[in-house]
Coordinates of C-alpha atoms and ligand atoms in Angstrom, one line a residue:
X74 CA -52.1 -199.1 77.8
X75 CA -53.0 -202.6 79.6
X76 CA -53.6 -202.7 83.6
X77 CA -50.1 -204.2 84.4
X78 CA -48.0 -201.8 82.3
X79 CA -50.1 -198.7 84.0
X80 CA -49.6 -200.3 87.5
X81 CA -45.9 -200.5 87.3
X82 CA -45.6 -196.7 86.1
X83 CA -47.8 -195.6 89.0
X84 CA -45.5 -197.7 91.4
X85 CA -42.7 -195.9 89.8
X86 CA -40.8 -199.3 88.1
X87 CA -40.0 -197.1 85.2
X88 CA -37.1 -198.9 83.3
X89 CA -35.2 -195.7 82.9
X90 CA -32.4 -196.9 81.0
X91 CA -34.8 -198.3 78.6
X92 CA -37.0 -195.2 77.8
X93 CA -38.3 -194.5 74.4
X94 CA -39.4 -190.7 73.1
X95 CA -42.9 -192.2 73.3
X96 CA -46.1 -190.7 75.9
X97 CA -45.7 -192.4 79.6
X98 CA -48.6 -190.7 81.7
X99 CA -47.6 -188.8 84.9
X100 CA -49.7 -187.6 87.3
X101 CA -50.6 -183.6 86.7
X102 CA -51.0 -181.4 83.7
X103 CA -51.1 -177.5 83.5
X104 CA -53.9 -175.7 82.2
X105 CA -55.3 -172.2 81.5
X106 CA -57.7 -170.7 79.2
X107 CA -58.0 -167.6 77.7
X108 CA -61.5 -165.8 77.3
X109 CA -62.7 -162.2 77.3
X110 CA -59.3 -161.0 76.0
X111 CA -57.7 -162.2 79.5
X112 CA -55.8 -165.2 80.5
X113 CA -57.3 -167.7 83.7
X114 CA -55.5 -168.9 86.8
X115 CA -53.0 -171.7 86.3
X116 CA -55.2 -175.0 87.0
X117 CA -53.9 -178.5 87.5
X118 CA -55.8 -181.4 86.4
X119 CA -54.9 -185.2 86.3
X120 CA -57.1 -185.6 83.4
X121 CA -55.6 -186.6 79.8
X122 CA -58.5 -185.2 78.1
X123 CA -59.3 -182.0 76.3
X124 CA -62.9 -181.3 75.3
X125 CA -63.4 -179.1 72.4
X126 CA -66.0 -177.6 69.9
X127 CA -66.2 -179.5 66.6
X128 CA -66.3 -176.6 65.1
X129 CA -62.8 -175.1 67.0
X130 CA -59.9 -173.3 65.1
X131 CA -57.5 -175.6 66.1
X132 CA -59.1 -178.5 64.7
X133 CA -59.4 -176.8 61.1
X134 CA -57.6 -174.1 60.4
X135 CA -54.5 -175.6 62.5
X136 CA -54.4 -172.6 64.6
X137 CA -52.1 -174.9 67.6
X138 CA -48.4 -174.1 68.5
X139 CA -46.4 -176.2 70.7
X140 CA -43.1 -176.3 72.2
X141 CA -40.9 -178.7 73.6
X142 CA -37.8 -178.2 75.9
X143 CA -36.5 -180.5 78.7
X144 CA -35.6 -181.0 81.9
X145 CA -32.8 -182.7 83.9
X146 CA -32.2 -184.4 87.1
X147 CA -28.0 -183.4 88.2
X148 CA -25.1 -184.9 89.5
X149 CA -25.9 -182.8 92.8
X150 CA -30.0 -184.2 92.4
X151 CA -30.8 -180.9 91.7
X152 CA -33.6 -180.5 88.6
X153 CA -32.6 -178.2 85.8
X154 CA -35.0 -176.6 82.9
X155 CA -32.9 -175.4 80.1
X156 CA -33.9 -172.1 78.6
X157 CA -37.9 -171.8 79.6
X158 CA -38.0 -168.1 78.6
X159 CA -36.6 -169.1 75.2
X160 CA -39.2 -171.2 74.6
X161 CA -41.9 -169.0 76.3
X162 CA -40.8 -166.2 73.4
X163 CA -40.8 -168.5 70.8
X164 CA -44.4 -169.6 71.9
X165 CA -45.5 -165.8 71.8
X166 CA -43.5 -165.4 67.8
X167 CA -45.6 -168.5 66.5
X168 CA -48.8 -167.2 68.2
X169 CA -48.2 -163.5 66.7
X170 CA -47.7 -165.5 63.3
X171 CA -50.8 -167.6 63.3
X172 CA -52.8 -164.9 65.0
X173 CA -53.4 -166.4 68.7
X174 CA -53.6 -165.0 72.0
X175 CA -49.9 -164.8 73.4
X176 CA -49.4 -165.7 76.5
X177 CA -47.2 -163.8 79.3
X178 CA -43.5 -165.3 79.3
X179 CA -44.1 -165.0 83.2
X180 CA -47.3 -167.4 82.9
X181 CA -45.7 -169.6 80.4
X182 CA -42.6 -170.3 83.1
X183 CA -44.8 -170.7 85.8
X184 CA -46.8 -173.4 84.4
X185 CA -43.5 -175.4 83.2
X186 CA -42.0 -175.1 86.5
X187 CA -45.2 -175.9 88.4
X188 CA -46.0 -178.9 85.8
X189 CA -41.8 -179.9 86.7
X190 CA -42.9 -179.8 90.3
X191 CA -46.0 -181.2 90.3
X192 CA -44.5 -184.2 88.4
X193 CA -41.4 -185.0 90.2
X194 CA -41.0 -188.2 90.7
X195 CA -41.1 -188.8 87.0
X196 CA -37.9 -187.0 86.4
X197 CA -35.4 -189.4 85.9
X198 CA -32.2 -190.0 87.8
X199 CA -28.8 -188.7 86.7
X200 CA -27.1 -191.6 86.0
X201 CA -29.6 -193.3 83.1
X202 CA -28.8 -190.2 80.9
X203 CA -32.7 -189.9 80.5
X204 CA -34.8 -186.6 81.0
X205 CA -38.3 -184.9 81.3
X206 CA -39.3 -184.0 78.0
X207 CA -42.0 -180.8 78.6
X208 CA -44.7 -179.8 76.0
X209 CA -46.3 -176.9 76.0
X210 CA -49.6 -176.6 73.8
X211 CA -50.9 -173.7 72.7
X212 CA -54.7 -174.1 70.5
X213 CA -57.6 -172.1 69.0
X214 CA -61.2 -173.2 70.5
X215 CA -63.4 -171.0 69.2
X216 CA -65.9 -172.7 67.1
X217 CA -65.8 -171.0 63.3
X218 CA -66.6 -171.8 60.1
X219 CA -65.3 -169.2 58.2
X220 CA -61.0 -169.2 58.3
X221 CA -60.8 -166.3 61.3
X222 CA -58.7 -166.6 64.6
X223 CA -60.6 -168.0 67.4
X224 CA -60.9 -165.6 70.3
X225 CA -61.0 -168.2 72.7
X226 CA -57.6 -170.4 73.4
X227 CA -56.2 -173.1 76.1
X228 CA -52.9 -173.7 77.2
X229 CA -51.2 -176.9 78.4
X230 CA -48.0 -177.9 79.6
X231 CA -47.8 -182.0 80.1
X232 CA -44.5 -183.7 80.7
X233 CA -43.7 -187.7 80.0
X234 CA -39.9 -188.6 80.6
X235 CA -38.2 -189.8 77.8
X236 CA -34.8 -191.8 77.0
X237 CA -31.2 -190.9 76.1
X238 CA -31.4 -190.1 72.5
X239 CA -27.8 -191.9 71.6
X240 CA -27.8 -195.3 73.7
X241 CA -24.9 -197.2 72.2
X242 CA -22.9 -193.9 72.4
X243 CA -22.9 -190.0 70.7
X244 CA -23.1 -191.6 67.0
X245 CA -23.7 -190.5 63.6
X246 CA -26.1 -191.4 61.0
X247 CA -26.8 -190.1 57.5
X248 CA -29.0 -187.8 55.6
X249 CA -30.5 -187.9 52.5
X250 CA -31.5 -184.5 49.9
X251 CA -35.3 -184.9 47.8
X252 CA -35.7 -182.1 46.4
X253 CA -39.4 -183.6 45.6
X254 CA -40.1 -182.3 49.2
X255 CA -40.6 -178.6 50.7
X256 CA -41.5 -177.9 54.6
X257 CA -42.2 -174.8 54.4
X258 CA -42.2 -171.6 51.9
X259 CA -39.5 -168.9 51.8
X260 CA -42.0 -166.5 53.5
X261 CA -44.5 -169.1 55.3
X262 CA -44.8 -170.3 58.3
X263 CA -41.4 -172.3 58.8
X264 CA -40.2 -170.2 61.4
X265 CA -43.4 -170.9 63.7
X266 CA -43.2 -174.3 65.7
X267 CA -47.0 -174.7 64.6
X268 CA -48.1 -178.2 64.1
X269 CA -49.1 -177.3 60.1
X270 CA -45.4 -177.3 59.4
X271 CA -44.8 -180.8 60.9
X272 CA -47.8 -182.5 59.1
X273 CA -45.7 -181.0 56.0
X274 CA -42.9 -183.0 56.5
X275 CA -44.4 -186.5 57.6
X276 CA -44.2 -187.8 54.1
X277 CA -40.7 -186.5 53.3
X278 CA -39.1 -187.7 57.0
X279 CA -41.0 -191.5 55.9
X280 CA -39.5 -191.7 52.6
X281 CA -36.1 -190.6 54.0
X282 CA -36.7 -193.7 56.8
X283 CA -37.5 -195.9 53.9
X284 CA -34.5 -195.7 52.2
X285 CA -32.5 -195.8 55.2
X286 CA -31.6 -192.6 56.2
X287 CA -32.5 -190.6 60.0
X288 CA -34.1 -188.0 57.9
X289 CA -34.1 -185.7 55.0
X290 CA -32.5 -182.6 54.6
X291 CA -34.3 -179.7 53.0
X292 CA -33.1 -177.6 50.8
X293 CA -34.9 -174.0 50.4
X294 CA -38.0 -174.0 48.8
X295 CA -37.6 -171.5 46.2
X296 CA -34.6 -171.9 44.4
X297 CA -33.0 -175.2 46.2
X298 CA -29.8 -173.6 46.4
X299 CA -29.2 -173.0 50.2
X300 CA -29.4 -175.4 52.9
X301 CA -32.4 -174.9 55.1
X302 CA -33.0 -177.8 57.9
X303 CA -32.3 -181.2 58.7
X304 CA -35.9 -182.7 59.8
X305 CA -36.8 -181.1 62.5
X306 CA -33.1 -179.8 63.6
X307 CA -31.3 -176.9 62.2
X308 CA -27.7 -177.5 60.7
X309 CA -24.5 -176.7 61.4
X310 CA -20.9 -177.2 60.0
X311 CA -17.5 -176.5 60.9
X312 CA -14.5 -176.0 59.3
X313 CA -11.4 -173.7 59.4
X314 CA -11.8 -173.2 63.2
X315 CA -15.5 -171.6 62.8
X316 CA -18.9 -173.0 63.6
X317 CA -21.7 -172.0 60.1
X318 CA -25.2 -172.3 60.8
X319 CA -28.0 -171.5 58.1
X320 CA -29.5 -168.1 57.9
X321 CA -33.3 -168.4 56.1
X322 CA -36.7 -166.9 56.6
X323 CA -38.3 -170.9 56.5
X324 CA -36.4 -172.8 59.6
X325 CA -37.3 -172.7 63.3
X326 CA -35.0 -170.8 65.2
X327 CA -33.4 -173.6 67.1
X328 CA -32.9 -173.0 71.1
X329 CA -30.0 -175.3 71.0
X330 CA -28.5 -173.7 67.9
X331 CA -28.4 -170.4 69.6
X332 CA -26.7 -171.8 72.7
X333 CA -24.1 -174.0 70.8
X334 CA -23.4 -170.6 68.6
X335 CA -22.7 -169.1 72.3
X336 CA -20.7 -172.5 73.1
X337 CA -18.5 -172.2 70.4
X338 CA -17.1 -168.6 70.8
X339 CA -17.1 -169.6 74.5
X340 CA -14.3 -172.1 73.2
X341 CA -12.7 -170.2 70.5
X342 CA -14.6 -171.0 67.3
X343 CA -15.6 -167.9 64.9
X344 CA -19.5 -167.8 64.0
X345 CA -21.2 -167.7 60.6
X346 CA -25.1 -167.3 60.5
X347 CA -25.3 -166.9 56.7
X348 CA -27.1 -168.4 53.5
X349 CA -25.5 -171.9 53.3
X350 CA -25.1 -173.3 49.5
X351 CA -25.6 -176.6 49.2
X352 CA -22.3 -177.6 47.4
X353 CA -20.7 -176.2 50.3
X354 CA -20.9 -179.0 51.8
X355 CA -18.1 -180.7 50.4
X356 CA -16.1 -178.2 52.5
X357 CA -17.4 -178.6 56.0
X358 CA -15.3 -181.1 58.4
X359 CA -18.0 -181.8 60.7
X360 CA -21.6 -181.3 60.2
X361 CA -24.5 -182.2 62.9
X362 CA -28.2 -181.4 63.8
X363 CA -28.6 -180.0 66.4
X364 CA -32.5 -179.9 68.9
X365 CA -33.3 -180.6 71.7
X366 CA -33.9 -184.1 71.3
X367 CA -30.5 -185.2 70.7
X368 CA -28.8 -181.7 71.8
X369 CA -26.3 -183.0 68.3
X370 CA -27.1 -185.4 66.0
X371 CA -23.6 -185.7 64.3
X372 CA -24.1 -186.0 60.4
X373 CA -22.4 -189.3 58.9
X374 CA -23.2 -188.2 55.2
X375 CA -25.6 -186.4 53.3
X376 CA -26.5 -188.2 49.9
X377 CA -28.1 -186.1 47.5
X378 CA -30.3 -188.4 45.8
X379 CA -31.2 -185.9 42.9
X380 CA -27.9 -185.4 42.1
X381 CA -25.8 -188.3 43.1
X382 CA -23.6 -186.6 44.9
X383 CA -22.1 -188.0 48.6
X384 CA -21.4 -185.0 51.2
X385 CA -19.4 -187.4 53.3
X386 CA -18.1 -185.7 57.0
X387 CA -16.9 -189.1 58.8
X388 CA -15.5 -191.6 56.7
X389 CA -15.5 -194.0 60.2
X390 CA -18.7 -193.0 61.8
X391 CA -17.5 -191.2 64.4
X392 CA -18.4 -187.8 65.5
X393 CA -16.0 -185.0 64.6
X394 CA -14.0 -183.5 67.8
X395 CA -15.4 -180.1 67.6
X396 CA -18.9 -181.9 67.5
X397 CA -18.0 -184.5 70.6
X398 CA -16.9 -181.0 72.5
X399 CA -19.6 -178.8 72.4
X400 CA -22.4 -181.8 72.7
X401 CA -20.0 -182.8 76.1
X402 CA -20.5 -178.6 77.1
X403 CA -23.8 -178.1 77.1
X404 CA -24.9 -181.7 78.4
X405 CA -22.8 -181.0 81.0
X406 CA -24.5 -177.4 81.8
X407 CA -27.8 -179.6 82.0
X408 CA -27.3 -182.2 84.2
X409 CA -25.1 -179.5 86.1
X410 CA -22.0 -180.5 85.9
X411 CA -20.6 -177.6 84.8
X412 CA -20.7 -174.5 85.8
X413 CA -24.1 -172.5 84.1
X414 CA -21.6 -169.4 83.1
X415 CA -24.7 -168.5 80.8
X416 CA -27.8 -168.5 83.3
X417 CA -29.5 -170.8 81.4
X418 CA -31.0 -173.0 83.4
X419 CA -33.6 -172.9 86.1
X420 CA -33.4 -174.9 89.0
X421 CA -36.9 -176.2 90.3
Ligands
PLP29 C1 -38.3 -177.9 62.6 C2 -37.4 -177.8 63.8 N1 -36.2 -177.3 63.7 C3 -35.3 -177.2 64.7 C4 -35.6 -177.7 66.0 C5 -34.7 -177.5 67.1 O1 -35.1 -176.5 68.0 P1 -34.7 -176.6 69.5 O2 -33.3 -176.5 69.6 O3 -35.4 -175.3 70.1 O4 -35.3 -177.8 70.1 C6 -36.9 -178.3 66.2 C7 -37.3 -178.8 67.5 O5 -36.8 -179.5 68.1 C8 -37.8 -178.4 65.1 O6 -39.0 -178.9 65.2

């Protein structure tokens, strides 16, 4: 980064309507290491450096797990982090499932809060819509040659604030099926949030760019007959009054999914978690992604590519009304608008 842009992030002239989901420094990160089959004190550091073995786990056998979840400055100023001990359990299931040292939900909070606190000022104000995206980093640094877990690991949590996701407005965009692409297998390591799984997908996500779409939708990878994800976002659909989310042993289990499945019996929808065929599709009435990058990502169209087939869900580009209504619901439990009936957030 040149001296002048680094000078006016330290003097805080962050053009916060403007942000990207790109890596802003701020001032403290969150570390602690484990060794001896115990975990360290919580350390801050201002250093953006890790030094490792050549040799470590991480670096070839891709023992790392990360997580991401967000937090929001309110309408009342107060700071909200959505769902940490979600994302504190789903750090522990993808370090069960690539054999890594879990670390206690209570350590894994702490560290987000304190790495919330500690970085303050870079949490931006209500009114630009933006947020502080939090990543949690979980890696293997045991040097080994032969593939074995490490029995040495760190943990991070860094935080950079990063922009509204839709800035002309809650849009859609469209999707596109290649079957030539899998994520991850039927009993891999899908359902991890392990950086192995996202290498897998670089490819397919670039092609999909190429030709135009936001990303590619994967089918499952054994008999690409059931829907599975949408890039790195689970799917949903809705029609007849219910809300129909994918059931498979390859896709993350989405924080947000789980909330807007919560969200929409809150407001009178039926839910379906269930094996999802793909010429379903034609039935749905709305369909989105859903993350926590975008909270939803309403679904234009999906093409299928293979078969020349259009899954269209918004013949004018706008969002569905269901859609619209439960992305307005839980925004507005984040930035506190709304009343948390769930206890889902923390306030810092
Ligand atoms: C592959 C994949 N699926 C789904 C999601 C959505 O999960 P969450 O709602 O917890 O962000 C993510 C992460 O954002 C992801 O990387």
């Amino acid at each position: 980064m040149c001296f002048f842009k680094k000078y006016c992030y330290i003097m805080n002239e962050i053009d916060w309507a403007n942000l990207a989901f790109g890596y802003i420094p701020t001032d403290f990160n969150i570390r602690c290491y484990y060794r001896n089959g115990e975990w360290s004190e919580l350390e801050e550091t201002s250093s953006t450096e890790i030094t490792l073995h050549m040799a470590a786990t991480c670096l070839h056998y891709g023992q790392e797990a990360f997580e991401g979840l967000k937090a929001f400055r309110g309408k009342d100023g107060k700071i909200r982090i959505f769902r940490i001990e979600e994302n504190a359990k789903r750090m522990q299931a993808s370090s069960d499932g690539i054999m890594m040292a879990k670390l206690p939900i209570e350590k894994f909070t702490q560290a987000v809060i304190r790495a919330v606190k500690l970085n303050e000022r870079f949490v931006p104000p209500y009114e630009s819509g933006a947020s502080l995206y939090i990543r949690p980093l979980l890696i293997g640094t045991s040097a080994k040659v032969g593939v074995n877990a490490a029995t040495e690991y760190t943990f991070l949590v860094f935080v950079t604030p990063v922009g509204a996701y839709f800035k002309g407005g809650f849009q859609t965009t469209p999707f596109c099926i290649l079957r030539q692409y899998d994520r991850a297998a039927p009993l891999g390591t899908g359902i991890y949030k392990i950086g192995g799984n996202y290498a897998a997908s670089l490819n397919a996500g670039e092609h999909a760019h190429r030709l135009g779409y936001s990303n590619i939708f994967y089918l499952d990878a054994k008999e690409k007959k059931y829907i599975d994800e949408c890039g790195a976002a689970n799917f949903f659909g809705i029609k007849n009054n219910t809300y129909i989310t994918p059931k498979s042993t390859s896709i993350l289990p989405s924080i947000t999914n789980k909330s807007l499945m919560q969200l929409a019996e809150s407001i009178g929808l039926m839910v379906e978690q269930r094996q999802i065929p793909v010429e379903e599709l034609a039935t749905f009435e709305e369909a989105g992604a859903c993350g926590t990058a975008a909270v939803i990502s309403p679904i234009e169209r999906i093409d299928d590519l293979d078969k020349n087939i259009s899954y269209v869900f918004s013949k004018d580009g706008k969002p569905g009304k269901i859609c619209e209504k439960l992305y307005n619901k839980l925004r507005a439990i984040q930035y506190g608008e709304e009343e948390d009936v769930f206890g889902w957030t923390t306030i810092v």
